[in-house]
């Protein structure tokens, strides 16, 4: 299957990607110690699934604005190997809940608060295609840790990785 090249507007910075990847490999696994220290019961995990251009980004923005939901945003997404660290740093840096505007370009949002599909995170657990060997306990631990950390349900919008693995994901929760 041929991969499509991104247009210049959506091209990734190769050097930035390289450094972020190296950083994520350094901090990978630290979330486990954070999760072990968290108390409480994990909240629900919500998924928005839909075809591209179906309004899933707009729906996610509306839900985030009107309900107390955690979600992977453009800041947290940079910490795909340690999302709890990203969540803690985000909460320390941005102390008030932002109001999202209802804009996006092909599902991409601007700024640190915009919802992100969290593709690198899902890819690290689910791979490119259907994956029957998901580490369910580790994935459940991280997702549960995110809800405990923020004390709220989490909303994920991912059209590719989730839809291809929905049966396995449903077994996690």
PDB file of C-alpha atoms in Angstrom:
ATOM      1  CA  UNK A   1       0.000   0.000   0.000  1.00  0.00           C
ATOM      2  CA  UNK A   2       1.471   3.317  -1.070  1.00  0.00           C
ATOM      3  CA  UNK A   3       1.759   6.014   1.592  1.00  0.00           C
ATOM      4  CA  UNK A   4       0.549   9.464   0.674  1.00  0.00           C
ATOM      5  CA  UNK A   5       2.961  12.353   1.024  1.00  0.00           C
ATOM      6  CA  UNK A   6       1.797  15.227   3.176  1.00  0.00           C
ATOM      7  CA  UNK A   7       1.346  18.587   1.549  1.00  0.00           C
ATOM      8  CA  UNK A   8       3.795  21.264   2.619  1.00  0.00           C
ATOM      9  CA  UNK A   9       1.255  22.776   5.007  1.00  0.00           C
ATOM     10  CA  UNK A  10       1.045  19.478   6.934  1.00  0.00           C
ATOM     11  CA  UNK A  11       4.632  18.262   6.525  1.00  0.00           C
ATOM     12  CA  UNK A  12       6.422  17.276   9.714  1.00  0.00           C
ATOM     13  CA  UNK A  13       9.721  18.836  10.700  1.00  0.00           C
ATOM     14  CA  UNK A  14      12.148  15.896  10.421  1.00  0.00           C
ATOM     15  CA  UNK A  15      14.562  17.308  13.011  1.00  0.00           C
ATOM     16  CA  UNK A  16      11.803  18.079  15.502  1.00  0.00           C
ATOM     17  CA  UNK A  17      10.351  14.592  15.040  1.00  0.00           C
ATOM     18  CA  UNK A  18      13.767  13.017  15.621  1.00  0.00           C
ATOM     19  CA  UNK A  19      14.322  14.921  18.875  1.00  0.00           C
ATOM     20  CA  UNK A  20      10.800  14.326  20.145  1.00  0.00           C
ATOM     21  CA  UNK A  21      11.168  10.616  19.425  1.00  0.00           C
ATOM     22  CA  UNK A  22      14.474  10.453  21.318  1.00  0.00           C
ATOM     23  CA  UNK A  23      12.935  12.380  24.225  1.00  0.00           C
ATOM     24  CA  UNK A  24       9.949  10.028  24.339  1.00  0.00           C
ATOM     25  CA  UNK A  25      12.218   6.983  24.414  1.00  0.00           C
ATOM     26  CA  UNK A  26      14.042   8.507  27.400  1.00  0.00           C
ATOM     27  CA  UNK A  27      10.867   9.102  29.416  1.00  0.00           C
ATOM     28  CA  UNK A  28       8.992   5.965  28.350  1.00  0.00           C
ATOM     29  CA  UNK A  29       7.859   3.912  31.294  1.00  0.00           C
ATOM     30  CA  UNK A  30       7.927   6.714  33.853  1.00  0.00           C
ATOM     31  CA  UNK A  31       4.134   6.856  33.783  1.00  0.00           C
ATOM     32  CA  UNK A  32       3.988   3.477  35.540  1.00  0.00           C
ATOM     33  CA  UNK A  33       5.368   4.981  38.762  1.00  0.00           C
ATOM     34  CA  UNK A  34       2.885   7.851  38.503  1.00  0.00           C
ATOM     35  CA  UNK A  35      -0.014   5.442  37.972  1.00  0.00           C
ATOM     36  CA  UNK A  36       1.067   3.389  40.991  1.00  0.00           C
ATOM     37  CA  UNK A  37       0.759   6.529  43.157  1.00  0.00           C
ATOM     38  CA  UNK A  38      -2.721   7.498  41.937  1.00  0.00           C
ATOM     39  CA  UNK A  39      -5.791   6.776  44.047  1.00  0.00           C
ATOM     40  CA  UNK A  40      -9.404   6.537  43.015  1.00  0.00           C
ATOM     41  CA  UNK A  41     -11.472   4.769  40.439  1.00  0.00           C
ATOM     42  CA  UNK A  42     -10.840   5.168  36.736  1.00  0.00           C
ATOM     43  CA  UNK A  43     -13.495   7.144  34.863  1.00  0.00           C
ATOM     44  CA  UNK A  44     -15.008   6.102  31.523  1.00  0.00           C
ATOM     45  CA  UNK A  45     -13.138   6.363  28.256  1.00  0.00           C
ATOM     46  CA  UNK A  46     -15.099   7.825  25.330  1.00  0.00           C
ATOM     47  CA  UNK A  47     -14.280   7.349  21.654  1.00  0.00           C
ATOM     48  CA  UNK A  48     -15.513   9.325  18.680  1.00  0.00           C
ATOM     49  CA  UNK A  49     -15.341   7.243  15.542  1.00  0.00           C
ATOM     50  CA  UNK A  50     -16.367   8.351  12.109  1.00  0.00           C
ATOM     51  CA  UNK A  51     -15.329   8.756   8.548  1.00  0.00           C
ATOM     52  CA  UNK A  52     -12.931  11.495   7.616  1.00  0.00           C
ATOM     53  CA  UNK A  53     -14.663  14.826   7.065  1.00  0.00           C
ATOM     54  CA  UNK A  54     -17.686  13.666   9.093  1.00  0.00           C
ATOM     55  CA  UNK A  55     -17.426  16.343  11.796  1.00  0.00           C
ATOM     56  CA  UNK A  56     -15.634  14.288  14.458  1.00  0.00           C
ATOM     57  CA  UNK A  57     -13.208  17.117  15.277  1.00  0.00           C
ATOM     58  CA  UNK A  58     -16.057  19.596  15.656  1.00  0.00           C
ATOM     59  CA  UNK A  59     -17.986  17.140  17.838  1.00  0.00           C
ATOM     60  CA  UNK A  60     -14.922  16.611  20.034  1.00  0.00           C
ATOM     61  CA  UNK A  61     -14.437  20.391  20.407  1.00  0.00           C
ATOM     62  CA  UNK A  62     -18.084  20.844  21.371  1.00  0.00           C
ATOM     63  CA  UNK A  63     -17.980  18.038  23.949  1.00  0.00           C
ATOM     64  CA  UNK A  64     -14.728  19.344  25.450  1.00  0.00           C
ATOM     65  CA  UNK A  65     -16.184  22.859  25.752  1.00  0.00           C
ATOM     66  CA  UNK A  66     -19.399  21.705  27.415  1.00  0.00           C
ATOM     67  CA  UNK A  67     -18.273  18.864  29.688  1.00  0.00           C
ATOM     68  CA  UNK A  68     -15.424  18.208  32.080  1.00  0.00           C
ATOM     69  CA  UNK A  69     -13.403  15.854  29.890  1.00  0.00           C
ATOM     70  CA  UNK A  70      -9.756  15.055  29.627  1.00  0.00           C
ATOM     71  CA  UNK A  71      -8.446  14.701  26.098  1.00  0.00           C
ATOM     72  CA  UNK A  72      -5.164  14.422  24.261  1.00  0.00           C
ATOM     73  CA  UNK A  73      -4.358  17.909  23.072  1.00  0.00           C
ATOM     74  CA  UNK A  74      -1.543  19.181  20.897  1.00  0.00           C
ATOM     75  CA  UNK A  75       0.683  19.654  23.969  1.00  0.00           C
ATOM     76  CA  UNK A  76       0.059  16.263  25.589  1.00  0.00           C
ATOM     77  CA  UNK A  77       0.461  14.521  22.233  1.00  0.00           C
ATOM     78  CA  UNK A  78       4.186  15.390  22.312  1.00  0.00           C
ATOM     79  CA  UNK A  79       4.477  12.960  25.254  1.00  0.00           C
ATOM     80  CA  UNK A  80       3.094   9.857  23.533  1.00  0.00           C
ATOM     81  CA  UNK A  81       5.347   7.457  25.475  1.00  0.00           C
ATOM     82  CA  UNK A  82       4.515   9.115  28.805  1.00  0.00           C
ATOM     83  CA  UNK A  83       1.122  10.830  28.498  1.00  0.00           C
ATOM     84  CA  UNK A  84       0.671  11.223  32.249  1.00  0.00           C
ATOM     85  CA  UNK A  85       3.826  13.331  32.377  1.00  0.00           C
ATOM     86  CA  UNK A  86       2.420  15.389  29.495  1.00  0.00           C
ATOM     87  CA  UNK A  87      -0.880  15.774  31.346  1.00  0.00           C
ATOM     88  CA  UNK A  88       0.824  16.855  34.587  1.00  0.00           C
ATOM     89  CA  UNK A  89       2.996  19.405  32.767  1.00  0.00           C
ATOM     90  CA  UNK A  90       0.028  20.698  30.784  1.00  0.00           C
ATOM     91  CA  UNK A  91      -1.974  21.218  33.993  1.00  0.00           C
ATOM     92  CA  UNK A  92       0.978  23.004  35.626  1.00  0.00           C
ATOM     93  CA  UNK A  93       1.577  25.324  32.673  1.00  0.00           C
ATOM     94  CA  UNK A  94      -2.044  25.989  31.687  1.00  0.00           C
ATOM     95  CA  UNK A  95      -3.924  26.430  34.937  1.00  0.00           C
ATOM     96  CA  UNK A  96      -7.339  27.355  33.539  1.00  0.00           C
ATOM     97  CA  UNK A  97      -9.522  25.392  31.165  1.00  0.00           C
ATOM     98  CA  UNK A  98      -9.428  26.964  27.721  1.00  0.00           C
ATOM     99  CA  UNK A  99     -12.462  27.519  25.550  1.00  0.00           C
ATOM    100  CA  UNK A 100     -11.784  25.839  22.234  1.00  0.00           C
ATOM    101  CA  UNK A 101     -12.722  27.584  19.047  1.00  0.00           C
ATOM    102  CA  UNK A 102     -14.475  25.472  16.473  1.00  0.00           C
ATOM    103  CA  UNK A 103     -11.810  25.522  13.817  1.00  0.00           C
ATOM    104  CA  UNK A 104      -9.638  22.872  12.234  1.00  0.00           C
ATOM    105  CA  UNK A 105      -8.082  22.102   8.899  1.00  0.00           C
ATOM    106  CA  UNK A 106      -8.592  18.498   7.829  1.00  0.00           C
ATOM    107  CA  UNK A 107      -8.878  17.519  11.503  1.00  0.00           C
ATOM    108  CA  UNK A 108      -5.728  19.392  12.582  1.00  0.00           C
ATOM    109  CA  UNK A 109      -6.185  22.009  15.287  1.00  0.00           C
ATOM    110  CA  UNK A 110      -3.913  24.891  16.252  1.00  0.00           C
ATOM    111  CA  UNK A 111      -2.284  25.741  19.552  1.00  0.00           C
ATOM    112  CA  UNK A 112      -1.505  23.659  22.623  1.00  0.00           C
ATOM    113  CA  UNK A 113      -5.158  23.197  23.662  1.00  0.00           C
ATOM    114  CA  UNK A 114      -6.548  21.855  20.378  1.00  0.00           C
ATOM    115  CA  UNK A 115      -7.665  18.217  20.352  1.00  0.00           C
ATOM    116  CA  UNK A 116      -5.188  15.794  18.821  1.00  0.00           C
ATOM    117  CA  UNK A 117      -5.795  12.324  17.395  1.00  0.00           C
ATOM    118  CA  UNK A 118      -2.867  10.979  19.478  1.00  0.00           C
ATOM    119  CA  UNK A 119      -1.657   8.877  16.580  1.00  0.00           C
ATOM    120  CA  UNK A 120       1.853   8.110  17.882  1.00  0.00           C
ATOM    121  CA  UNK A 121       0.389   6.880  21.184  1.00  0.00           C
ATOM    122  CA  UNK A 122      -2.107   4.576  19.474  1.00  0.00           C
ATOM    123  CA  UNK A 123       0.458   3.430  16.945  1.00  0.00           C
ATOM    124  CA  UNK A 124       2.828   2.435  19.763  1.00  0.00           C
ATOM    125  CA  UNK A 125       0.118   0.125  21.159  1.00  0.00           C
ATOM    126  CA  UNK A 126      -1.815  -0.886  18.090  1.00  0.00           C
ATOM    127  CA  UNK A 127       0.615  -0.720  15.198  1.00  0.00           C
ATOM    128  CA  UNK A 128      -0.371   0.065  11.635  1.00  0.00           C
ATOM    129  CA  UNK A 129      -3.071  -2.564  11.085  1.00  0.00           C
ATOM    130  CA  UNK A 130      -5.301  -4.843  13.124  1.00  0.00           C
ATOM    131  CA  UNK A 131      -3.315  -6.065  16.092  1.00  0.00           C
ATOM    132  CA  UNK A 132      -4.373  -9.069  18.119  1.00  0.00           C
ATOM    133  CA  UNK A 133      -1.478  -8.841  20.556  1.00  0.00           C
ATOM    134  CA  UNK A 134      -2.349  -5.625  22.379  1.00  0.00           C
ATOM    135  CA  UNK A 135      -0.922  -5.411  25.896  1.00  0.00           C
ATOM    136  CA  UNK A 136      -4.382  -4.871  27.349  1.00  0.00           C
ATOM    137  CA  UNK A 137      -3.286  -4.496  30.955  1.00  0.00           C
ATOM    138  CA  UNK A 138      -0.686  -1.838  30.139  1.00  0.00           C
ATOM    139  CA  UNK A 139      -3.077   0.090  27.883  1.00  0.00           C
ATOM    140  CA  UNK A 140      -5.865  -0.115  30.478  1.00  0.00           C
ATOM    141  CA  UNK A 141      -3.426   1.049  33.166  1.00  0.00           C
ATOM    142  CA  UNK A 142      -2.369   4.114  31.179  1.00  0.00           C
ATOM    143  CA  UNK A 143      -5.903   5.053  30.097  1.00  0.00           C
ATOM    144  CA  UNK A 144      -7.165   4.556  33.650  1.00  0.00           C
ATOM    145  CA  UNK A 145      -4.235   6.583  34.957  1.00  0.00           C
ATOM    146  CA  UNK A 146      -5.139   9.475  32.674  1.00  0.00           C
ATOM    147  CA  UNK A 147      -8.710   9.537  34.003  1.00  0.00           C
ATOM    148  CA  UNK A 148      -7.511   9.307  37.610  1.00  0.00           C
ATOM    149  CA  UNK A 149      -4.940  12.063  37.088  1.00  0.00           C
ATOM    150  CA  UNK A 150      -7.518  14.482  35.686  1.00  0.00           C
ATOM    151  CA  UNK A 151     -10.423  13.092  37.743  1.00  0.00           C
ATOM    152  CA  UNK A 152     -12.593  13.057  34.639  1.00  0.00           C
ATOM    153  CA  UNK A 153     -13.561  10.840  31.729  1.00  0.00           C
ATOM    154  CA  UNK A 154     -11.276  11.013  28.709  1.00  0.00           C
ATOM    155  CA  UNK A 155     -12.354  11.623  25.136  1.00  0.00           C
ATOM    156  CA  UNK A 156     -10.402  10.211  22.220  1.00  0.00           C
ATOM    157  CA  UNK A 157     -10.971  10.942  18.575  1.00  0.00           C
ATOM    158  CA  UNK A 158      -8.979   8.727  16.309  1.00  0.00           C
ATOM    159  CA  UNK A 159     -10.194   7.586  12.971  1.00  0.00           C
ATOM    160  CA  UNK A 160      -7.436   5.217  11.933  1.00  0.00           C
ATOM    161  CA  UNK A 161      -5.878   3.311  14.798  1.00  0.00           C
ATOM    162  CA  UNK A 162      -8.997   2.886  16.902  1.00  0.00           C
ATOM    163  CA  UNK A 163     -11.418   1.807  14.184  1.00  0.00           C
ATOM    164  CA  UNK A 164      -9.037  -0.910  12.997  1.00  0.00           C
ATOM    165  CA  UNK A 165      -8.731  -2.287  16.527  1.00  0.00           C
ATOM    166  CA  UNK A 166     -12.133  -1.569  18.047  1.00  0.00           C
ATOM    167  CA  UNK A 167     -12.750  -5.187  19.079  1.00  0.00           C
ATOM    168  CA  UNK A 168      -9.487  -5.339  20.993  1.00  0.00           C
ATOM    169  CA  UNK A 169     -10.004  -1.885  22.527  1.00  0.00           C
ATOM    170  CA  UNK A 170     -13.481  -2.913  23.698  1.00  0.00           C
ATOM    171  CA  UNK A 171     -11.857  -5.807  25.569  1.00  0.00           C
ATOM    172  CA  UNK A 172      -9.639  -3.339  27.423  1.00  0.00           C
ATOM    173  CA  UNK A 173     -12.716  -1.468  28.719  1.00  0.00           C
TER     174      UNK A 173
END
